[in-house]
């Protein structure tokens, strides 16, 4: 079996569902179930014996060590993290704890387990660390996209904590020989995306008749990748990636935030029209994110050249699937918009609106 951390979150849950749809190899899913972890994402696996869920914190090295020894996985796929930049600005501590200390504890547990494996199993073992393009910092409009050798220059507590975890993973390969793999991926979107992030937030707010908040001038550029394509890339790297290597994963889909929001509004105008007017009328410019990175872009040629992976969705096909999914899963959206979610929305957006009005 494989051990997945953070498999109740957005990408982790998509990965577990995809994995079990394509293979009979069991998954041990270890997740702390923070506000971002949601077992409803995995409800279709309720009676599936190939999926074993354990609620545990990756910072708890003894608990992880016991799980590794009990289940003897052939690989660890590490998604668990605090993942939202805005939350990292309001409260960086959880990011340091989980992303840095948690990855460290997980690496220590994995190293001890791996060292005790018989030769062939030791050679076949993999520790795949799922990371982000944000570790490379911000690009100017004319800069070349990030490659695997671009120098790290993280700008938010989130990206700094992910950068630190990438460095730890690198060092465990270099120093101890742990067979690690690292993927640095661009912005994902798709089903089960928690509505604190841009795309699901815009869909949820649009339908609720609420403002669609655009930070600053809305001209920040992100490279968007459909989550199913990211899952396929991770499977590919796990299968054929070379230990110690880093693979950038991206969608070749650079878009300015305002353009993404326009696409979503126009799609909703078609698929779920308002009684009068367009969803674009709800667009509201709010105060910018402090330290907001201007542009991310990924050069994903290495993974295509060496492992034969490239995205199968265009932005148009992926975003259409995503909007359709949200329209068909309004109950899921309602369930995650709980007390904690409402508190976050109040904290993040009331202040921004007030700041914008004051300028
Ligand atoms: P998410 O916030 O939706 O999910 C994170 C999951 O990790 C949740 O289920 C949460 O309960 C769990 N978790 C958090 N702290 C934990 C801990 N201490 N112990 C065990 N479990 C814990 O995140 P996501 O968007 O699915 O991102 C998954 C990974 O992919 C992260 O490492 C993130 O940095 C990386 N990534 C995300 C994106 C993106 O666009 N979302 C892009 C590139 C890379
Ligand atoms: P987000 O989904 O938080 O991902 P990240 O910060 O990791 O790229 O944000 C994507 C972009 O959208 C980012 O440039 C910030 C912007 N944004 C808004 O303009 N308004 C919002 O309400 C949110 C959540 C994000």
Short mmCIF file of C-alpha atoms and ligand atoms in Angstrom, two decimals:
data_model
loop_
_atom_site.label_atom_id
_atom_site.label_comp_id
_atom_site.label_asym_id
_atom_site.label_seq_id
_atom_site.Cartn_x
_atom_site.Cartn_y
_atom_site.Cartn_z
CA UNK A 1 0.00 0.00 0.00
CA UNK A 2 0.93 3.66 -0.10
CA UNK A 3 0.68 6.17 2.73
CA UNK A 4 -0.87 9.51 1.80
CA UNK A 5 -0.74 12.47 4.20
CA UNK A 6 -3.41 15.17 3.93
CA UNK A 7 -5.70 12.93 1.89
CA UNK A 8 -8.86 14.59 3.20
CA UNK A 9 -7.91 17.98 1.74
CA UNK A 10 -8.50 19.30 -1.76
CA UNK A 11 -5.66 17.75 -3.79
CA UNK A 12 -5.11 14.80 -1.43
CA UNK A 13 -8.74 13.69 -1.69
CA UNK A 14 -8.70 14.01 -5.47
CA UNK A 15 -5.49 11.97 -5.49
CA UNK A 16 -6.91 9.19 -3.27
CA UNK A 17 -10.11 8.99 -5.35
CA UNK A 18 -8.14 8.89 -8.62
CA UNK A 19 -5.67 6.37 -7.24
CA UNK A 20 -8.36 3.92 -6.16
CA UNK A 21 -10.24 4.42 -9.42
CA UNK A 22 -7.16 3.26 -11.32
CA UNK A 23 -5.48 0.69 -9.10
CA UNK A 24 -6.27 -1.84 -6.42
CA UNK A 25 -3.30 -0.85 -4.30
CA UNK A 26 -4.60 0.24 -0.89
CA UNK A 27 -4.17 3.73 0.56
CA UNK A 28 -3.44 4.56 4.19
CA UNK A 29 -4.76 8.10 4.49
CA UNK A 30 -3.30 10.06 7.43
CA UNK A 31 -4.89 13.42 8.08
CA UNK A 32 -5.29 15.65 11.11
CA UNK A 33 -8.62 16.97 9.82
CA UNK A 34 -7.95 20.68 10.26
CA UNK A 35 -10.58 23.11 8.96
CA UNK A 36 -9.38 22.13 5.44
CA UNK A 37 -9.74 18.37 5.89
CA UNK A 38 -13.16 16.97 5.09
CA UNK A 39 -14.15 13.32 5.18
CA UNK A 40 -17.18 14.13 3.01
CA UNK A 41 -14.65 14.41 0.16
CA UNK A 42 -14.11 10.66 0.55
CA UNK A 43 -17.68 9.57 1.24
CA UNK A 44 -17.74 7.35 -1.87
CA UNK A 45 -14.99 5.26 -0.24
CA UNK A 46 -16.96 4.60 2.95
CA UNK A 47 -17.27 0.85 2.36
CA UNK A 48 -14.08 0.47 0.37
CA UNK A 49 -11.61 -1.74 2.22
CA UNK A 50 -8.73 -0.43 0.09
CA UNK A 51 -8.99 2.91 1.93
CA UNK A 52 -7.82 3.08 5.54
CA UNK A 53 -8.29 6.45 7.20
CA UNK A 54 -6.38 7.42 10.36
CA UNK A 55 -6.74 10.77 12.05
CA UNK A 56 -3.23 11.80 13.09
CA UNK A 57 -0.93 14.81 13.07
CA UNK A 58 2.25 14.54 10.97
CA UNK A 59 4.03 16.39 13.81
CA UNK A 60 3.43 13.32 15.99
CA UNK A 61 6.47 11.31 14.97
CA UNK A 62 5.67 8.34 17.22
CA UNK A 63 2.19 7.99 15.79
CA UNK A 64 3.52 8.14 12.21
CA UNK A 65 6.31 5.67 13.04
CA UNK A 66 3.77 3.23 14.47
CA UNK A 67 1.62 3.52 11.33
CA UNK A 68 4.60 2.94 9.04
CA UNK A 69 5.62 -0.14 11.00
CA UNK A 70 2.10 -1.51 11.12
CA UNK A 71 1.13 -0.96 7.47
CA UNK A 72 4.55 -1.23 5.76
CA UNK A 73 3.79 1.11 2.84
CA UNK A 74 6.06 1.12 -0.22
CA UNK A 75 5.76 4.89 -0.55
CA UNK A 76 4.74 8.07 1.25
CA UNK A 77 2.97 10.76 -0.76
CA UNK A 78 3.06 13.91 1.35
CA UNK A 79 0.28 16.46 0.77
CA UNK A 80 -0.47 17.51 4.37
CA UNK A 81 0.14 21.22 4.84
CA UNK A 82 -1.36 24.52 5.79
CA UNK A 83 -1.98 25.82 2.29
CA UNK A 84 -3.66 29.23 2.22
CA UNK A 85 -1.43 32.30 1.73
CA UNK A 86 -3.90 34.74 3.32
CA UNK A 87 -4.17 32.60 6.46
CA UNK A 88 -0.37 32.46 6.62
CA UNK A 89 -0.35 36.26 6.73
CA UNK A 90 -2.89 36.39 9.57
CA UNK A 91 -1.31 33.52 11.53
CA UNK A 92 1.98 32.02 10.36
CA UNK A 93 2.58 29.73 13.36
CA UNK A 94 0.49 26.81 12.13
CA UNK A 95 2.41 26.98 8.85
CA UNK A 96 5.74 26.68 10.61
CA UNK A 97 4.44 23.83 12.76
CA UNK A 98 2.89 21.70 10.06
CA UNK A 99 4.84 22.58 6.93
CA UNK A 100 8.31 22.69 8.48
CA UNK A 101 8.22 20.76 11.77
CA UNK A 102 5.60 18.32 10.49
CA UNK A 103 7.59 17.54 7.34
CA UNK A 104 10.70 17.13 9.47
CA UNK A 105 8.93 14.66 11.81
CA UNK A 106 7.54 12.77 8.85
CA UNK A 107 10.99 12.57 7.25
CA UNK A 108 12.48 11.30 10.51
CA UNK A 109 9.80 8.62 10.84
CA UNK A 110 10.21 7.66 7.17
CA UNK A 111 14.01 7.51 7.45
CA UNK A 112 13.87 5.19 10.46
CA UNK A 113 11.31 2.94 8.75
CA UNK A 114 13.16 2.93 5.42
CA UNK A 115 16.53 2.14 7.08
CA UNK A 116 15.04 -1.01 8.55
CA UNK A 117 13.61 -2.34 5.28
CA UNK A 118 15.24 -5.28 3.48
CA UNK A 119 17.48 -4.28 0.53
CA UNK A 120 15.05 -4.56 -2.38
CA UNK A 121 12.23 -2.81 -0.47
CA UNK A 122 14.65 -0.10 0.56
CA UNK A 123 15.61 0.49 -3.08
CA UNK A 124 11.97 0.59 -4.17
CA UNK A 125 10.74 2.89 -1.39
CA UNK A 126 9.78 6.47 -2.34
CA UNK A 127 9.03 9.63 -0.35
CA UNK A 128 7.17 12.01 -2.67
CA UNK A 129 6.89 15.56 -1.39
CA UNK A 130 4.15 17.69 -2.94
CA UNK A 131 5.17 21.32 -3.14
CA UNK A 132 4.35 24.54 -4.89
CA UNK A 133 5.68 26.95 -7.51
CA UNK A 134 5.36 29.74 -4.92
CA UNK A 135 8.77 28.80 -3.46
CA UNK A 136 10.39 30.46 -6.50
CA UNK A 137 8.93 33.89 -5.70
CA UNK A 138 7.44 36.38 -8.11
CA UNK A 139 8.14 36.92 -11.84
CA UNK A 140 8.08 40.11 -13.87
CA UNK A 141 5.82 40.24 -16.92
CA UNK A 142 8.63 39.34 -19.33
CA UNK A 143 10.59 36.87 -17.19
CA UNK A 144 10.98 33.25 -18.30
CA UNK A 145 8.85 30.73 -16.36
CA UNK A 146 10.28 28.92 -13.31
CA UNK A 147 12.45 25.90 -14.04
CA UNK A 148 13.68 23.31 -11.55
CA UNK A 149 16.92 25.30 -11.17
CA UNK A 150 15.35 28.70 -10.52
CA UNK A 151 16.67 30.08 -7.21
CA UNK A 152 14.24 29.95 -4.30
CA UNK A 153 12.85 33.36 -3.26
CA UNK A 154 9.68 32.74 -1.20
CA UNK A 155 7.71 35.86 -0.26
CA UNK A 156 4.91 34.74 2.08
CA UNK A 157 5.04 32.76 5.31
CA UNK A 158 3.25 29.99 3.38
CA UNK A 159 5.80 29.83 0.56
CA UNK A 160 8.71 30.24 3.00
CA UNK A 161 7.46 27.29 5.04
CA UNK A 162 7.06 25.17 1.90
CA UNK A 163 10.55 26.22 0.74
CA UNK A 164 11.97 25.10 4.08
CA UNK A 165 10.22 21.75 3.73
CA UNK A 166 11.60 21.33 0.19
CA UNK A 167 15.10 21.95 1.51
CA UNK A 168 14.65 19.38 4.27
CA UNK A 169 13.48 16.80 1.74
CA UNK A 170 16.44 17.58 -0.50
CA UNK A 171 18.83 17.17 2.43
CA UNK A 172 17.36 13.79 3.43
CA UNK A 173 18.19 12.49 -0.03
CA UNK A 174 21.60 14.08 -0.18
CA UNK A 175 22.69 13.14 3.35
CA UNK A 176 20.91 9.89 4.13
CA UNK A 177 20.07 8.60 0.66
CA UNK A 178 16.32 8.55 1.34
CA UNK A 179 14.73 8.06 -2.12
CA UNK A 180 12.83 11.35 -2.29
CA UNK A 181 10.96 13.01 -5.13
CA UNK A 182 9.70 16.60 -5.08
CA UNK A 183 7.03 18.14 -7.28
CA UNK A 184 6.53 21.92 -7.47
CA UNK A 185 3.14 22.60 -8.95
CA UNK A 186 1.21 25.69 -9.99
CA UNK A 187 -2.28 26.72 -8.78
CA UNK A 188 -4.76 23.86 -8.88
CA UNK A 189 -8.53 24.06 -9.34
CA UNK A 190 -11.34 21.51 -9.55
CA UNK A 191 -13.75 19.54 -7.37
CA UNK A 192 -13.50 19.67 -3.54
CA UNK A 193 -11.54 22.94 -3.60
CA UNK A 194 -12.19 24.70 -0.29
CA UNK A 195 -14.06 27.98 -0.92
CA UNK A 196 -11.42 30.18 0.70
CA UNK A 197 -9.36 29.98 -2.51
CA UNK A 198 -10.10 32.22 -5.50
CA UNK A 199 -12.01 29.96 -7.91
CA UNK A 200 -14.39 28.18 -5.50
CA UNK A 201 -14.87 31.40 -3.50
CA UNK A 202 -15.97 33.26 -6.61
CA UNK A 203 -18.40 30.51 -7.62
CA UNK A 204 -19.89 30.32 -4.11
CA UNK A 205 -20.14 34.09 -3.65
CA UNK A 206 -21.59 34.62 -7.12
CA UNK A 207 -24.41 32.19 -6.48
CA UNK A 208 -25.05 33.64 -3.02
CA UNK A 209 -25.37 37.17 -4.50
CA UNK A 210 -22.31 38.32 -2.53
CA UNK A 211 -19.43 40.57 -3.66
CA UNK A 212 -16.70 38.92 -5.76
CA UNK A 213 -13.52 40.26 -4.09
CA UNK A 214 -10.60 41.12 -6.36
CA UNK A 215 -7.37 41.95 -4.52
CA UNK A 216 -5.60 45.08 -5.79
CA UNK A 217 -5.90 45.59 -9.55
CA UNK A 218 -6.64 41.92 -10.32
CA UNK A 219 -3.74 41.77 -12.79
CA UNK A 220 -1.72 39.21 -10.79
CA UNK A 221 -1.01 36.18 -12.96
CA UNK A 222 -1.24 32.54 -11.92
CA UNK A 223 -0.68 29.37 -13.95
CA UNK A 224 -3.78 27.18 -13.48
CA UNK A 225 -3.78 23.38 -13.57
CA UNK A 226 -6.81 21.11 -13.31
CA UNK A 227 -6.43 18.98 -10.18
CA UNK A 228 -6.88 15.68 -12.07
CA UNK A 229 -3.85 16.58 -14.19
CA UNK A 230 -1.83 17.25 -11.04
CA UNK A 231 -2.83 13.84 -9.65
CA UNK A 232 -1.75 12.18 -12.90
CA UNK A 233 1.61 13.98 -12.72
CA UNK A 234 2.17 12.76 -9.15
CA UNK A 235 1.35 9.18 -10.13
CA UNK A 236 3.80 9.47 -13.02
CA UNK A 237 6.58 10.88 -10.83
CA UNK A 238 5.97 8.20 -8.19
CA UNK A 239 6.16 5.50 -10.84
CA UNK A 240 9.13 6.69 -12.87
CA UNK A 241 10.73 9.77 -11.26
CA UNK A 242 14.41 9.57 -10.44
CA UNK A 243 15.14 9.68 -6.67
CA UNK A 244 16.55 13.02 -5.57
CA UNK A 245 14.98 14.86 -8.52
CA UNK A 246 12.57 17.78 -8.61
CA UNK A 247 9.81 18.07 -11.22
CA UNK A 248 7.90 21.27 -11.97
CA UNK A 249 4.26 20.66 -12.81
CA UNK A 250 2.13 23.27 -14.57
CA UNK A 251 -0.76 23.79 -16.91
CA UNK A 252 0.71 26.27 -19.44
CA UNK A 253 -2.32 28.36 -18.54
CA UNK A 254 -1.25 31.79 -17.37
CA UNK A 255 -4.21 34.00 -16.55
CA UNK A 256 -4.71 37.28 -14.73
CA UNK A 257 -7.07 36.96 -11.75
CA UNK A 258 -9.61 39.38 -13.19
CA UNK A 259 -9.73 37.35 -16.42
CA UNK A 260 -10.34 34.16 -14.42
CA UNK A 261 -13.21 35.85 -12.58
CA UNK A 262 -14.67 37.12 -15.87
CA UNK A 263 -14.59 33.58 -17.30
CA UNK A 264 -16.37 32.25 -14.19
CA UNK A 265 -19.03 34.98 -14.32
CA UNK A 266 -19.69 34.41 -18.02
CA UNK A 267 -19.92 30.66 -17.53
CA UNK A 268 -22.34 31.07 -14.63
CA UNK A 269 -24.37 33.56 -16.70
CA UNK A 270 -24.87 30.73 -19.19
CA UNK A 271 -25.26 27.78 -16.88
CA UNK A 272 -27.13 29.36 -13.96
CA UNK A 273 -28.34 32.82 -15.05
CA UNK A 274 -29.44 35.47 -12.55
CA UNK A 275 -32.93 36.94 -12.78
CA UNK A 276 -31.43 40.11 -14.20
CA UNK A 277 -27.94 41.34 -15.06
CA UNK A 278 -24.65 39.50 -15.06
CA UNK A 279 -22.57 38.01 -12.25
CA UNK A 280 -19.88 40.45 -13.39
CA UNK A 281 -21.95 43.16 -11.65
CA UNK A 282 -20.91 41.62 -8.28
CA UNK A 283 -17.16 42.17 -8.90
CA UNK A 284 -15.70 44.34 -6.11
CA UNK A 285 -12.12 45.55 -5.85
CA UNK A 286 -10.74 45.23 -2.30
CA UNK A 287 -7.44 46.05 -0.59
CA UNK A 288 -4.51 44.03 -1.91
CA UNK A 289 -2.82 41.13 -0.13
CA UNK A 290 0.39 42.34 1.59
CA UNK A 291 3.46 41.15 -0.34
CA UNK A 292 1.22 39.85 -3.16
CA UNK A 293 3.30 37.96 -5.74
CA UNK A 294 2.68 39.45 -9.18
CA UNK A 295 3.20 36.48 -11.46
CA UNK A 296 3.87 32.74 -11.31
CA UNK A 297 4.61 30.66 -14.40
CA UNK A 298 5.90 27.11 -14.66
CA UNK A 299 8.16 25.61 -17.25
CA UNK A 300 6.93 22.00 -17.23
CA UNK A 301 9.17 20.71 -20.00
CA UNK A 302 11.31 18.45 -17.77
CA UNK A 303 8.41 16.26 -16.63
CA UNK A 304 7.14 16.06 -20.21
CA UNK A 305 10.55 15.23 -21.66
CA UNK A 306 11.67 12.75 -19.00
CA UNK A 307 8.41 11.20 -17.82
CA UNK A 308 6.01 11.84 -20.69
CA UNK A 309 3.46 13.80 -18.62
CA UNK A 310 1.55 16.78 -19.90
CA UNK A 311 -1.80 18.24 -18.89
CA UNK A 312 -4.85 16.81 -20.60
CA UNK A 313 -7.30 19.61 -19.74
CA UNK A 314 -7.28 23.07 -21.27
CA UNK A 315 -8.32 25.93 -18.99
CA UNK A 316 -11.63 26.06 -20.82
CA UNK A 317 -12.43 22.34 -20.39
CA UNK A 318 -11.19 22.22 -16.79
CA UNK A 319 -13.03 25.30 -15.64
CA UNK A 320 -16.26 24.09 -17.26
CA UNK A 321 -16.00 20.76 -15.39
CA UNK A 322 -15.30 22.68 -12.19
CA UNK A 323 -18.30 25.01 -12.48
CA UNK A 324 -20.51 22.03 -13.35
CA UNK A 325 -19.22 20.18 -10.27
CA UNK A 326 -19.96 23.11 -7.95
CA UNK A 327 -23.44 23.56 -9.38
CA UNK A 328 -24.15 19.87 -8.83
CA UNK A 329 -22.66 19.80 -5.30
CA UNK A 330 -24.25 22.74 -3.55
CA UNK A 331 -24.76 20.62 -0.45
CA UNK A 332 -20.99 20.04 -0.20
CA UNK A 333 -20.41 23.80 -0.42
CA UNK A 334 -23.11 24.47 2.22
CA UNK A 335 -21.57 21.91 4.58
CA UNK A 336 -18.07 23.41 4.49
CA UNK A 337 -19.37 26.94 5.01
CA UNK A 338 -19.51 26.29 8.74
CA UNK A 339 -18.83 28.47 11.77
CA UNK A 340 -15.05 28.44 11.30
CA UNK A 341 -15.40 29.34 7.62
CA UNK A 342 -17.68 32.29 8.38
CA UNK A 343 -15.23 33.59 10.99
CA UNK A 344 -12.43 33.45 8.40
CA UNK A 345 -14.50 35.29 5.78
CA UNK A 346 -15.30 38.02 8.29
CA UNK A 347 -11.66 38.35 9.37
CA UNK A 348 -10.21 38.45 5.84
CA UNK A 349 -12.78 40.46 3.92
CA UNK A 350 -14.34 42.99 6.32
CA UNK A 351 -10.94 44.50 6.94
CA UNK A 352 -10.05 44.55 3.22
CA UNK A 353 -13.29 46.29 2.26
CA UNK A 354 -12.77 48.88 5.00
CA UNK A 355 -9.14 49.45 3.91
CA UNK A 356 -10.22 49.89 0.29
CA UNK A 357 -12.97 52.34 1.24
CA UNK A 358 -10.50 54.37 3.30
CA UNK A 359 -8.19 54.89 0.28
P1 LIG B 1 -5.65 21.70 1.71
O1 LIG B 1 -5.44 22.82 2.66
O2 LIG B 1 -6.92 21.62 0.94
O3 LIG B 1 -5.49 20.30 2.47
C1 LIG B 1 -4.49 20.07 3.42
C2 LIG B 1 -4.82 18.78 4.15
O4 LIG B 1 -3.76 18.53 5.08
C3 LIG B 1 -6.12 18.86 4.97
O5 LIG B 1 -6.86 17.68 4.80
C4 LIG B 1 -5.62 18.99 6.41
O6 LIG B 1 -6.53 18.44 7.36
C5 LIG B 1 -4.32 18.22 6.35
N1 LIG B 1 -3.37 18.64 7.39
C6 LIG B 1 -3.02 19.92 7.71
N2 LIG B 1 -2.14 19.91 8.75
C7 LIG B 1 -1.92 18.60 9.06
C8 LIG B 1 -1.10 17.95 10.01
N3 LIG B 1 -0.34 18.65 10.88
N4 LIG B 1 -1.10 16.60 10.05
C9 LIG B 1 -1.87 15.88 9.19
N5 LIG B 1 -2.69 16.45 8.28
C10 LIG B 1 -2.71 17.80 8.21
O7 LIG B 1 -4.39 21.74 0.73
P2 LIG B 1 -4.30 21.38 -0.82
O8 LIG B 1 -4.67 22.57 -1.61
O9 LIG B 1 -4.98 20.09 -1.05
O10 LIG B 1 -2.72 21.20 -0.96
C11 LIG B 1 -2.11 19.93 -0.74
C12 LIG B 1 -0.61 20.07 -0.92
O11 LIG B 1 -0.33 20.53 -2.24
C13 LIG B 1 0.04 21.08 0.03
O12 LIG B 1 1.28 20.57 0.44
C14 LIG B 1 0.22 22.32 -0.84
O13 LIG B 1 1.32 23.09 -0.41
C15 LIG B 1 0.47 21.70 -2.19
N6 LIG B 1 0.09 22.51 -3.36
C16 LIG B 1 -1.17 23.05 -3.44
C17 LIG B 1 -1.52 23.78 -4.56
C18 LIG B 1 -2.92 24.35 -4.71
O14 LIG B 1 -3.17 25.07 -5.69
N7 LIG B 1 -3.86 24.05 -3.82
C19 LIG B 1 -0.61 23.95 -5.59
C20 LIG B 1 0.67 23.39 -5.47
C21 LIG B 1 0.99 22.66 -4.34
P1 LIG B 2 -5.43 31.80 -4.00
O1 LIG B 2 -6.52 30.95 -4.54
O2 LIG B 2 -5.47 32.19 -2.55
O3 LIG B 2 -4.04 31.09 -4.38
P2 LIG B 2 -2.51 31.65 -4.24
O4 LIG B 2 -2.47 32.85 -3.40
O5 LIG B 2 -1.85 30.48 -3.58
O6 LIG B 2 -2.05 31.87 -5.65
O7 LIG B 2 -5.37 33.14 -4.84
C1 LIG B 2 -5.19 33.11 -6.25
C2 LIG B 2 -5.05 34.55 -6.69
O8 LIG B 2 -6.30 35.21 -6.49
C3 LIG B 2 -4.02 35.34 -5.88
O9 LIG B 2 -3.33 36.24 -6.75
C4 LIG B 2 -4.86 36.12 -4.89
C5 LIG B 2 -6.16 36.35 -5.64
N1 LIG B 2 -7.38 36.44 -4.79
C6 LIG B 2 -8.26 37.51 -4.96
O10 LIG B 2 -8.04 38.42 -5.79
N2 LIG B 2 -9.39 37.53 -4.18
C7 LIG B 2 -9.66 36.57 -3.25
O11 LIG B 2 -10.70 36.67 -2.54
C8 LIG B 2 -8.75 35.46 -3.11
C9 LIG B 2 -9.01 34.37 -2.11
C10 LIG B 2 -7.63 35.44 -3.91
#
